[in-house]
XYZ file of C-alpha atoms in Angstrom:
644
model
C -0.530 -51.603 22.346
C 2.045 -54.281 23.232
C 4.958 -54.219 20.805
C 5.761 -57.445 18.949
C 9.332 -58.726 18.673
C 10.766 -61.576 16.585
C 14.063 -63.283 17.507
C 16.420 -64.656 14.848
C 19.166 -66.570 16.679
C 20.834 -69.932 16.033
C 21.728 -70.671 19.683
C 18.694 -71.987 21.578
C 19.934 -70.935 25.016
C 20.484 -67.331 23.949
C 17.127 -67.107 22.173
C 15.380 -68.567 25.240
C 17.012 -66.007 27.562
C 16.086 -63.195 25.170
C 12.476 -64.355 25.148
C 12.331 -64.383 28.973
C 13.877 -60.907 29.201
C 11.546 -59.384 26.628
C 8.412 -61.019 28.033
C 9.304 -59.800 31.515
C 9.707 -56.266 30.133
C 6.203 -56.319 28.657
C 6.981 -57.146 25.020
C 5.322 -59.951 23.064
C 7.723 -62.398 21.412
C 5.922 -63.628 18.294
C 8.424 -66.331 17.349
C 12.003 -67.550 17.103
C 13.853 -68.504 13.906
C 17.387 -69.789 13.342
C 17.799 -69.292 9.560
C 17.019 -66.649 6.967
C 14.166 -68.552 5.227
C 12.458 -69.306 8.560
C 12.932 -65.697 9.652
C 11.312 -64.301 6.510
C 8.333 -66.598 6.902
C 8.008 -65.510 10.530
C 8.203 -61.814 9.631
C 5.647 -62.115 6.827
C 3.271 -64.057 9.060
C 3.499 -62.050 12.302
C 4.544 -58.555 11.127
C 6.662 -57.783 14.222
C 7.556 -54.235 15.268
C 11.231 -55.147 15.808
C 13.408 -58.093 14.752
C 16.518 -59.068 16.726
C 19.009 -60.569 14.259
C 22.148 -62.562 15.030
C 24.891 -62.218 12.395
C 25.717 -65.956 12.341
C 22.725 -68.182 11.472
C 22.064 -71.714 10.324
C 22.335 -72.274 6.586
C 24.364 -70.523 3.898
C 22.845 -67.071 4.494
C 23.861 -64.719 7.310
C 22.045 -62.158 9.376
C 23.427 -59.473 7.060
C 21.676 -61.192 4.125
C 18.504 -61.126 6.189
C 19.089 -57.474 7.041
C 19.069 -56.499 3.372
C 15.677 -58.130 2.879
C 14.270 -56.608 6.068
C 15.415 -53.179 4.903
C 13.542 -53.699 1.627
C 10.448 -54.553 3.679
C 10.907 -51.358 5.760
C 11.299 -53.366 8.984
C 13.127 -52.181 12.105
C 15.857 -54.601 13.137
C 18.784 -54.763 15.556
C 21.930 -56.781 14.956
C 23.245 -58.963 17.790
C 26.827 -60.070 17.290
C 29.818 -61.321 19.231
C 32.023 -59.778 16.530
C 32.554 -56.007 16.506
C 35.330 -55.940 13.920
C 35.378 -53.054 11.460
C 34.797 -55.381 8.491
C 31.643 -56.834 10.048
C 30.416 -53.427 11.132
C 30.952 -52.012 7.637
C 28.965 -54.828 6.008
C 26.222 -54.479 8.605
C 26.053 -50.705 8.102
C 25.233 -51.102 4.397
C 21.914 -52.706 5.361
C 20.938 -49.642 7.435
C 20.043 -51.375 10.726
C 18.327 -49.474 13.513
C 20.822 -50.706 16.108
C 23.813 -52.942 16.850
C 24.536 -54.735 20.137
C 27.741 -56.623 20.915
C 27.453 -59.910 22.819
C 27.550 -60.301 25.723
C 25.284 -57.374 26.559
C 23.388 -56.528 29.705
C 19.620 -56.746 29.979
C 19.225 -53.004 30.441
C 21.344 -52.325 27.330
C 19.007 -54.489 25.246
C 15.862 -52.841 26.606
C 17.329 -49.361 26.178
C 18.261 -50.171 22.581
C 14.761 -51.442 21.823
C 13.305 -48.211 23.195
C 15.637 -46.174 20.995
C 14.804 -48.246 17.906
C 11.061 -47.865 18.389
C 11.576 -44.102 18.644
C 13.772 -43.975 15.521
C 11.421 -46.223 13.541
C 8.403 -44.068 14.341
C 10.370 -40.914 13.454
C 11.523 -42.421 10.156
C 7.991 -43.439 9.205
C 6.751 -39.971 10.106
C 9.366 -38.511 7.772
C 8.214 -40.827 4.975
C 4.593 -39.832 5.516
C 5.500 -36.166 5.363
C 7.453 -36.683 2.117
C 4.533 -38.535 0.566
C 1.948 -35.938 1.628
C 4.112 -33.009 0.526
C 4.873 -34.586 -2.848
C 1.236 -35.457 -3.527
C 0.207 -31.891 -2.742
C 2.938 -30.518 -5.032
C 1.900 -32.773 -7.924
C -1.762 -31.759 -7.599
C -0.879 -28.069 -7.340
C 1.259 -28.222 -10.506
C -1.679 -29.676 -12.445
C -4.077 -27.005 -11.196
C -1.882 -23.966 -11.887
C -1.474 -22.125 -15.198
C 2.335 -21.926 -15.140
C 4.246 -22.314 -18.384
C 5.979 -25.579 -19.219
C 9.406 -24.695 -17.830
C 8.058 -23.419 -14.526
C 5.936 -26.557 -14.080
C 9.019 -28.717 -14.581
C 11.019 -26.641 -12.095
C 8.230 -26.891 -9.533
C 8.184 -30.631 -10.088
C 11.960 -30.763 -9.542
C 11.648 -28.824 -6.286
C 8.903 -31.146 -5.106
C 10.834 -34.310 -5.956
C 14.191 -33.189 -4.510
C 13.478 -33.704 -0.758
C 12.387 -37.309 -1.221
C 14.524 -38.321 -4.204
C 17.684 -36.150 -4.157
C 19.174 -35.655 -7.619
C 21.816 -33.596 -9.400
C 20.505 -34.210 -12.917
C 17.014 -35.137 -14.098
C 15.700 -36.432 -17.406
C 11.939 -36.594 -17.943
C 11.185 -38.590 -21.094
C 7.559 -38.154 -22.094
C 7.126 -40.471 -25.109
C 8.966 -43.310 -26.807
C 8.346 -42.077 -30.371
C 11.028 -39.356 -30.294
C 14.776 -39.758 -29.863
C 16.529 -39.029 -26.582
C 16.703 -36.319 -25.386
C 14.678 -34.123 -27.763
C 11.434 -35.039 -26.017
C 10.722 -34.120 -22.408
C 13.207 -32.181 -20.290
C 16.818 -32.217 -19.166
C 17.778 -30.108 -16.178
C 20.662 -29.891 -13.767
C 20.748 -28.654 -10.208
C 22.808 -25.478 -9.820
C 21.931 -24.475 -6.257
C 19.415 -24.993 -3.500
C 15.967 -24.791 -5.085
C 17.643 -23.731 -8.356
C 17.607 -25.722 -11.594
C 18.882 -25.009 -15.076
C 17.385 -26.423 -18.273
C 19.754 -28.001 -20.754
C 18.308 -27.050 -24.137
C 19.420 -28.411 -27.535
C 21.898 -25.582 -28.167
C 23.559 -25.913 -24.775
C 23.674 -29.695 -25.099
C 25.574 -29.293 -28.381
C 27.969 -26.847 -26.719
C 28.577 -29.094 -23.726
C 29.164 -32.256 -25.733
C 30.912 -30.730 -28.723
C 28.462 -32.591 -30.988
C 25.879 -31.300 -33.444
C 22.231 -32.383 -33.445
C 22.823 -35.270 -35.862
C 25.781 -36.560 -33.858
C 23.792 -36.310 -30.625
C 20.993 -38.376 -32.135
C 23.538 -40.974 -33.259
C 25.235 -41.024 -29.849
C 21.864 -41.459 -28.148
C 21.051 -44.510 -30.253
C 18.019 -46.532 -29.277
C 17.454 -45.821 -25.604
C 16.438 -48.847 -23.550
C 14.615 -47.842 -20.368
C 15.086 -50.365 -17.590
C 13.363 -49.306 -14.341
C 15.412 -49.794 -11.199
C 18.204 -48.535 -8.961
C 21.683 -48.382 -10.507
C 24.589 -47.575 -8.209
C 28.334 -47.643 -8.875
C 29.163 -50.643 -11.108
C 25.512 -51.241 -12.010
C 25.325 -47.662 -13.223
C 28.381 -48.107 -15.443
C 26.806 -51.217 -16.990
C 23.495 -49.421 -17.452
C 24.956 -46.596 -19.566
C 27.634 -48.502 -21.476
C 25.449 -48.909 -24.594
C 24.587 -45.217 -24.817
C 27.544 -42.928 -25.758
C 25.478 -39.810 -25.078
C 24.729 -40.908 -21.528
C 28.425 -41.593 -21.062
C 29.156 -38.032 -22.189
C 26.587 -36.654 -19.750
C 28.123 -38.782 -17.018
C 31.536 -37.220 -17.659
C 30.260 -33.659 -18.010
C 28.105 -33.654 -14.891
C 30.096 -36.220 -12.861
C 27.149 -38.632 -12.499
C 27.694 -41.925 -10.688
C 24.275 -43.452 -9.971
C 20.711 -43.261 -11.204
C 17.138 -44.230 -10.442
C 14.772 -44.936 -13.317
C 11.036 -44.949 -12.621
C 8.228 -45.380 -15.147
C 4.577 -44.367 -14.826
C 1.662 -45.268 -17.055
C -0.818 -42.462 -17.726
C -4.589 -42.818 -18.009
C -4.273 -42.943 -21.806
C -1.702 -45.743 -21.647
C 1.393 -43.666 -22.359
C 4.632 -44.509 -20.556
C 6.619 -41.636 -19.051
C 10.117 -42.182 -17.672
C 11.679 -40.223 -14.817
C 15.460 -40.709 -14.619
C 17.212 -39.273 -11.561
C 21.021 -38.996 -11.524
C 23.308 -38.368 -8.557
C 26.975 -37.457 -8.095
C 27.119 -40.056 -5.323
C 28.056 -43.629 -6.158
C 25.292 -44.977 -3.903
C 22.742 -42.246 -4.447
C 19.596 -44.373 -4.541
C 17.899 -47.227 -2.721
C 14.557 -48.981 -2.538
C 13.125 -46.307 -0.239
C 13.221 -43.870 -3.154
C 11.364 -46.356 -5.341
C 8.773 -46.869 -2.594
C 8.082 -43.160 -2.324
C 7.532 -42.875 -6.077
C 5.298 -45.948 -6.006
C 3.148 -44.410 -3.254
C 2.534 -41.258 -5.306
C 2.362 -43.066 -8.654
C -1.336 -42.224 -9.334
C -0.691 -38.485 -8.874
C 2.573 -38.709 -10.815
C 0.733 -40.420 -13.671
C -1.900 -37.678 -13.742
C 0.813 -35.022 -13.861
C 2.658 -36.884 -16.627
C -0.494 -36.903 -18.761
C -0.931 -33.205 -18.022
C 2.646 -32.450 -19.113
C 2.216 -34.422 -22.342
C -0.887 -32.415 -23.237
C 0.930 -29.134 -22.613
C 4.030 -30.280 -24.505
C 2.116 -31.369 -27.578
C -0.116 -28.303 -27.516
C 2.675 -25.682 -27.507
C 4.967 -24.737 -30.386
C 8.393 -26.315 -30.312
C 10.347 -23.063 -30.012
C 8.163 -22.029 -27.054
C 8.750 -25.342 -25.319
C 12.480 -25.176 -25.789
C 12.764 -21.695 -24.310
C 13.919 -22.176 -20.728
C 13.683 -19.691 -17.879
C 16.993 -20.108 -16.085
C 16.818 -16.950 -14.008
C 18.231 -17.275 -10.498
C 15.593 -16.726 -7.817
C 17.656 -18.136 -4.968
C 17.013 -17.086 -1.383
C 19.534 -19.514 0.043
C 21.329 -17.115 2.389
C 18.173 -16.009 4.170
C 16.822 -19.534 4.464
C 20.016 -21.161 5.703
C 21.408 -18.620 8.164
C 24.384 -17.639 6.045
C 25.326 -21.117 4.822
C 26.792 -20.391 1.384
C 27.628 -22.668 -1.533
C 26.415 -24.560 -4.574
C 28.662 -27.636 -4.423
C 26.867 -31.001 -4.352
C 28.063 -31.797 -0.824
C 26.736 -28.557 0.676
C 23.468 -28.831 -1.281
C 22.999 -32.230 0.352
C 23.431 -30.556 3.748
C 20.780 -27.978 2.821
C 18.428 -30.755 1.732
C 18.905 -32.508 5.079
C 18.237 -29.275 6.963
C 14.941 -28.850 5.129
C 14.027 -32.487 5.770
C 14.770 -32.415 9.481
C 13.470 -28.930 10.343
C 9.695 -29.708 10.438
C 10.190 -32.777 12.659
C 10.785 -33.046 16.401
C 13.264 -35.928 16.193
C 16.812 -35.477 17.508
C 19.481 -34.309 15.059
C 23.176 -35.160 15.277
C 25.475 -32.813 13.335
C 28.885 -34.299 12.544
C 31.877 -32.527 11.078
C 35.335 -31.125 11.624
C 35.879 -28.021 13.707
C 35.004 -24.858 11.817
C 32.607 -26.409 9.291
C 29.564 -24.488 10.558
C 27.742 -26.876 12.895
C 26.191 -24.073 14.946
C 24.893 -22.367 11.793
C 23.196 -25.604 10.788
C 21.585 -25.912 14.221
C 20.286 -22.336 13.996
C 18.894 -22.977 10.513
C 17.040 -26.090 11.662
C 15.513 -24.165 14.576
C 14.541 -21.149 12.465
C 12.855 -23.358 9.853
C 10.928 -25.368 12.464
C 7.596 -24.739 14.149
C 9.602 -23.897 17.313
C 11.214 -20.813 15.732
C 9.337 -18.349 17.974
C 10.556 -20.138 21.110
C 14.080 -20.225 22.602
C 17.158 -21.731 20.964
C 19.536 -22.451 23.857
C 23.160 -23.304 23.067
C 25.513 -25.011 25.499
C 29.088 -26.084 24.782
C 29.668 -29.359 26.610
C 33.449 -29.001 26.271
C 33.562 -25.661 28.093
C 31.769 -26.752 31.270
C 33.559 -28.259 34.286
C 32.393 -31.813 34.996
C 31.082 -30.795 38.432
C 28.869 -28.052 36.988
C 27.462 -29.592 33.811
C 24.569 -31.337 35.613
C 23.518 -28.096 37.281
C 23.835 -26.169 34.003
C 21.701 -28.631 32.088
C 19.041 -29.500 34.657
C 19.138 -26.618 37.179
C 19.468 -26.749 40.960
C 17.675 -25.888 44.167
C 18.951 -23.335 46.638
C 21.521 -24.966 48.926
C 21.865 -28.053 46.729
C 25.651 -27.697 46.888
C 28.258 -25.239 48.070
C 27.780 -21.997 46.168
C 24.124 -22.662 45.252
C 22.864 -19.505 46.934
C 19.647 -19.395 44.946
C 17.406 -21.606 42.850
C 18.445 -21.683 39.197
C 16.773 -22.936 36.042
C 18.693 -25.394 33.894
C 19.210 -25.027 30.157
C 16.562 -27.653 29.374
C 13.939 -25.743 31.360
C 14.933 -22.457 29.706
C 14.605 -24.157 26.285
C 11.116 -25.532 27.018
C 8.898 -25.425 23.889
C 12.020 -24.600 21.888
C 15.338 -26.200 20.934
C 18.516 -26.996 22.860
C 21.795 -27.257 20.973
C 24.398 -29.423 22.711
C 27.655 -28.534 20.998
C 30.647 -30.892 21.348
C 28.463 -33.641 22.793
C 31.397 -36.027 22.427
C 33.103 -34.243 25.353
C 30.285 -35.011 27.796
C 31.363 -37.250 30.730
C 29.951 -40.780 30.608
C 28.091 -40.365 33.917
C 26.254 -37.337 32.505
C 25.366 -39.256 29.364
C 23.135 -41.471 31.512
C 21.205 -38.437 32.784
C 20.874 -37.033 29.282
C 19.570 -40.340 27.968
C 16.837 -40.304 30.600
C 15.838 -36.782 29.581
C 15.558 -37.876 25.956
C 13.561 -40.974 26.845
C 11.250 -39.601 29.527
C 11.089 -35.953 28.441
C 11.528 -34.801 32.003
C 14.297 -33.267 34.134
C 15.089 -33.384 37.836
C 17.002 -30.358 39.184
C 19.982 -31.016 41.450
C 18.808 -31.133 45.072
C 15.135 -31.622 44.142
C 12.895 -34.653 44.486
C 10.428 -33.417 41.893
C 10.595 -34.008 38.170
C 9.557 -31.484 35.561
C 8.048 -32.378 32.198
C 9.652 -30.587 29.265
C 8.998 -30.224 25.559
C 12.400 -29.668 23.968
C 13.912 -30.637 20.666
C 17.538 -31.750 20.978
C 20.190 -30.957 18.387
C 23.680 -32.234 19.180
C 26.991 -31.719 17.404
C 30.504 -33.078 17.632
C 33.794 -33.045 15.767
C 34.668 -36.457 17.210
C 34.117 -39.850 15.565
C 31.313 -41.012 17.857
C 31.309 -44.556 16.507
C 34.959 -44.858 17.496
C 34.185 -43.268 20.857
C 31.492 -45.910 21.393
C 33.991 -48.686 20.627
C 36.486 -47.075 23.014
C 33.887 -46.998 25.794
C 33.783 -43.184 25.944
C 30.273 -42.739 24.576
C 27.139 -44.765 25.278
C 25.802 -46.728 22.326
C 22.174 -46.200 23.356
C 22.677 -42.434 23.590
C 24.405 -42.409 20.211
C 21.442 -44.105 18.533
C 18.976 -41.891 20.402
C 20.717 -38.752 19.110
C 21.503 -40.064 15.623
C 17.904 -40.213 14.378
C 18.544 -37.575 11.729
C 22.315 -37.313 11.142
C 23.748 -34.426 9.131
C 27.399 -34.689 8.056
C 29.138 -31.408 7.225
C 31.896 -31.654 4.602
C 35.295 -30.036 5.238
C 36.031 -26.975 3.130
C 38.725 -28.839 1.163
C 35.898 -30.971 -0.314
C 34.010 -27.830 -1.410
C 36.517 -26.405 -3.870
C 33.786 -24.829 -6.008
C 32.467 -22.889 -2.992
C 35.707 -21.371 -1.692
C 35.747 -18.237 -3.858
C 31.999 -17.750 -3.371
C 32.421 -17.823 0.412
C 35.538 -15.655 0.271
C 33.715 -12.952 -1.700
C 30.899 -13.063 0.856
C 33.429 -12.363 3.606
C 35.027 -9.555 1.562
C 31.636 -7.850 1.372
C 30.956 -8.482 5.068
C 34.264 -7.192 6.397
C 34.469 -4.270 3.952
C 31.269 -2.951 5.494
C 32.324 -3.794 9.047
C 35.806 -2.232 8.752
C 34.679 0.644 6.488
C 37.115 -0.420 3.739
C 36.316 -0.105 0.034
C 37.359 -3.596 -1.063
C 35.355 -4.917 -3.995
C 37.094 -8.170 -4.944
C 40.323 -10.102 -5.347
C 42.876 -10.762 -8.054
C 43.279 -14.060 -9.918
C 46.478 -14.707 -7.980
C 44.657 -14.201 -4.683
C 41.956 -16.638 -5.802
C 44.594 -19.183 -6.786
C 46.118 -18.966 -3.306
C 42.735 -19.682 -1.728
C 42.021 -22.622 -4.032
C 45.428 -24.242 -3.538
C 45.267 -24.160 0.263
C 43.674 -27.085 2.127
C 41.936 -25.093 4.917
C 42.501 -27.309 7.970
C 40.429 -24.830 10.000
C 37.617 -24.937 7.422
C 35.161 -22.037 6.994
C 36.150 -20.471 10.318
C 39.771 -20.229 9.149
C 38.689 -18.798 5.797
C 36.599 -16.172 7.588
C 39.533 -15.133 9.779
C 41.830 -15.068 6.764
C 39.535 -12.808 4.756
C 39.029 -10.453 7.688
C 42.808 -10.140 8.024
C 43.169 -9.622 4.261
C 40.551 -6.842 4.193
C 42.075 -5.205 7.272
C 45.536 -5.144 5.641
C 44.279 -4.097 2.188
C 45.559 -0.908 0.548
C 43.269 -0.806 -2.469
C 39.912 -2.010 -3.832
C 41.326 -5.345 -5.049
C 43.016 -7.889 -2.785
C 46.249 -8.744 -4.568
C 47.530 -11.237 -2.020
C 45.982 -13.374 0.735
C 48.048 -13.716 3.935
C 47.405 -17.259 5.156
C 48.580 -18.093 8.663
C 48.423 -21.581 10.200
C 49.714 -22.200 13.696
C 51.941 -25.159 14.511
C 49.179 -26.589 16.726
C 46.746 -26.638 13.806
C 49.393 -28.209 11.565
C 49.825 -31.066 14.036
C 46.135 -31.832 14.517
C 44.535 -31.090 11.167
C 44.888 -32.410 7.585
C 47.884 -30.853 5.865
C 47.806 -28.751 2.700
C 48.513 -30.599 -0.505
C 52.049 -30.052 -1.817
C 52.586 -27.412 -4.499
C 52.466 -28.569 -8.113
C 55.672 -30.156 -9.332
C 56.434 -31.535 -12.764
C 57.571 -35.017 -11.770
C 54.798 -37.090 -13.345
C 53.074 -37.055 -16.723
C 49.598 -37.264 -15.115
C 50.374 -34.313 -12.857
C 51.512 -32.261 -15.850
C 48.447 -33.165 -17.903
C 46.056 -32.494 -15.058
C 47.496 -29.064 -14.318
C 47.605 -28.107 -18.007
C 43.991 -29.166 -18.658
C 42.881 -27.471 -15.430
C 44.400 -24.190 -16.586
C 42.747 -24.457 -20.001
C 39.367 -25.230 -18.402
C 39.751 -22.254 -16.114
C 40.438 -19.934 -19.056
C 37.465 -21.384 -20.958
C 35.255 -21.128 -17.834
C 34.477 -24.833 -17.945
C 33.247 -24.875 -21.560
C 34.238 -28.172 -23.222
C 32.992 -28.238 -26.813
C 32.231 -25.714 -29.520
C 34.207 -22.667 -30.650
C 36.416 -21.357 -27.879
C 35.867 -24.464 -25.778
C 38.665 -26.365 -24.038
C 38.637 -29.133 -26.666
C 38.951 -26.521 -29.427
C 41.893 -24.875 -27.654
C 43.626 -28.214 -27.113
C 42.920 -29.365 -30.667
C 41.265 -32.663 -29.662
C 37.693 -34.030 -29.922
C 35.400 -33.168 -26.999
C 34.829 -36.891 -26.364
C 38.577 -37.422 -25.963
C 38.823 -34.522 -23.529
C 35.934 -35.897 -21.466
C 37.725 -39.242 -21.174
C 40.973 -37.561 -20.112
C 39.169 -35.435 -17.545
C 37.444 -38.459 -16.031
C 40.763 -40.301 -15.772
C 42.445 -37.309 -14.117
C 39.526 -36.566 -11.760
C 38.650 -33.192 -13.317
C 35.153 -31.718 -13.642
C 33.826 -29.012 -15.933
C 31.694 -27.646 -13.108
C 32.422 -24.615 -10.928
C 35.157 -22.982 -13.083
């Protein structure tokens, strides 16, 4: 079927040339608009497959304003702009366009970009369909099973997480009971792991008794919608209890969705995220699509809740049934940033779309690639890894695509390329940012046509390969510098996964270190069982410029040099080359500011109290101040009660 394209451009000559180019290429131009109102009318009337949008338009509204509305309509659009400044690019990025072309651009660049966008749009819609189908199946299965209340809620949480990622969830079943005594409160503590927050634990966390909690909750006003950053702050300002929960669990955005059951009851689902921009209209759309099933499940949960004794309902099964290590190829951690990576792995694994893994050296990009392959339907076929940075420029074409005998000096026999070897499986192109520009053209053709042509051959070979690429470079900057093709970047970046540096995973460092102690104790036949508090402090205070790879090397060296079952000291070595190229460790604590003193003192108290804020033996009790005051101080100083 001929694809339909709409043009939104305020210069008649440019729009006319675009129309001629697109028509010649076999596309159908369904109309031209020069302002946002005209463009919206055109889009609603013609339903184009792609919209080309100039940034500067007639009238008070810009192409970026139009982009926001197109994103809400789930439309694929490409920005066309003569301005590639960082400020413009940043504003444009917030609207999640499918592409960006800088004027003047060549005809083939435009057509290549359109091809990439159509591919990305179809892949994105396929992902949405999979989320919807999987969630509907989960909701129906929960209704049909005989699980107890807590297990049903956990299964619901696991089903919701891939499509609506959350760190804290409140399910409010009826409006005739005060928040949060009705329904469920649970927090995410690991991949596929959730912990119920019962009344007793809520009192301990907040430092308030039941009566004070009810007073702090007040009269809850449920306002459906997406609340990010400042909107979130405004949304919770009239509820002191929600402000306490925000401080305790470091919550910065929320999504509130209401469903009406068959009996007319209203059930509220409130998702909270650590991220300041955790939610968008796509999350609302997914919930709207499954609303009938969600309503049926809500009615089912109400019947169970009202039919079981209170003390039975409140009893939560918080046992850890995690299988994270086996599922994620040794990726270890429970911090929010690494859980987001795990979520993205699970989302991308079943699909065939290209994945681009971004992150500093040593963050585990190859492990992520292996996990995606092993969780995909291609797992029984080859995973072929090639490091683009390690291949000479004159050999990379032969390595990737193969060659015929006699194709060049030294080609004494016919050889298969990596793409052919990976047929029916996955190819992992590590350090893709190092690939020469001339080879990027060949790779783009492979991705577009799904065929390779060996060096010295006139025949092409069809292949079925999933491409996963990785780089430690800033590819957007490389595109601006002319070192990486924009069309290849968008072709690869269908499903991006960003790996956080280890310095942003402070709560995971000791967990990973202990994993390496166990690993190297067995490997080196040493009876090391753990580390001292001083050794742990050394690990936590270091910034790890070499990330997980450096931590692994450090722990191997520590185990090798150990003289007893407990590591008393951790020998950290950083070469001068690493010091020049990587982020530097934070300076040691000094007592030159009041905030620094307070932060360090409170941190030490929290550590001794294992993160407990209120109640007997809690940090507030030790400090002799109300729990609410401590929460406020912690928020100001950037401290969290998690992961102590």
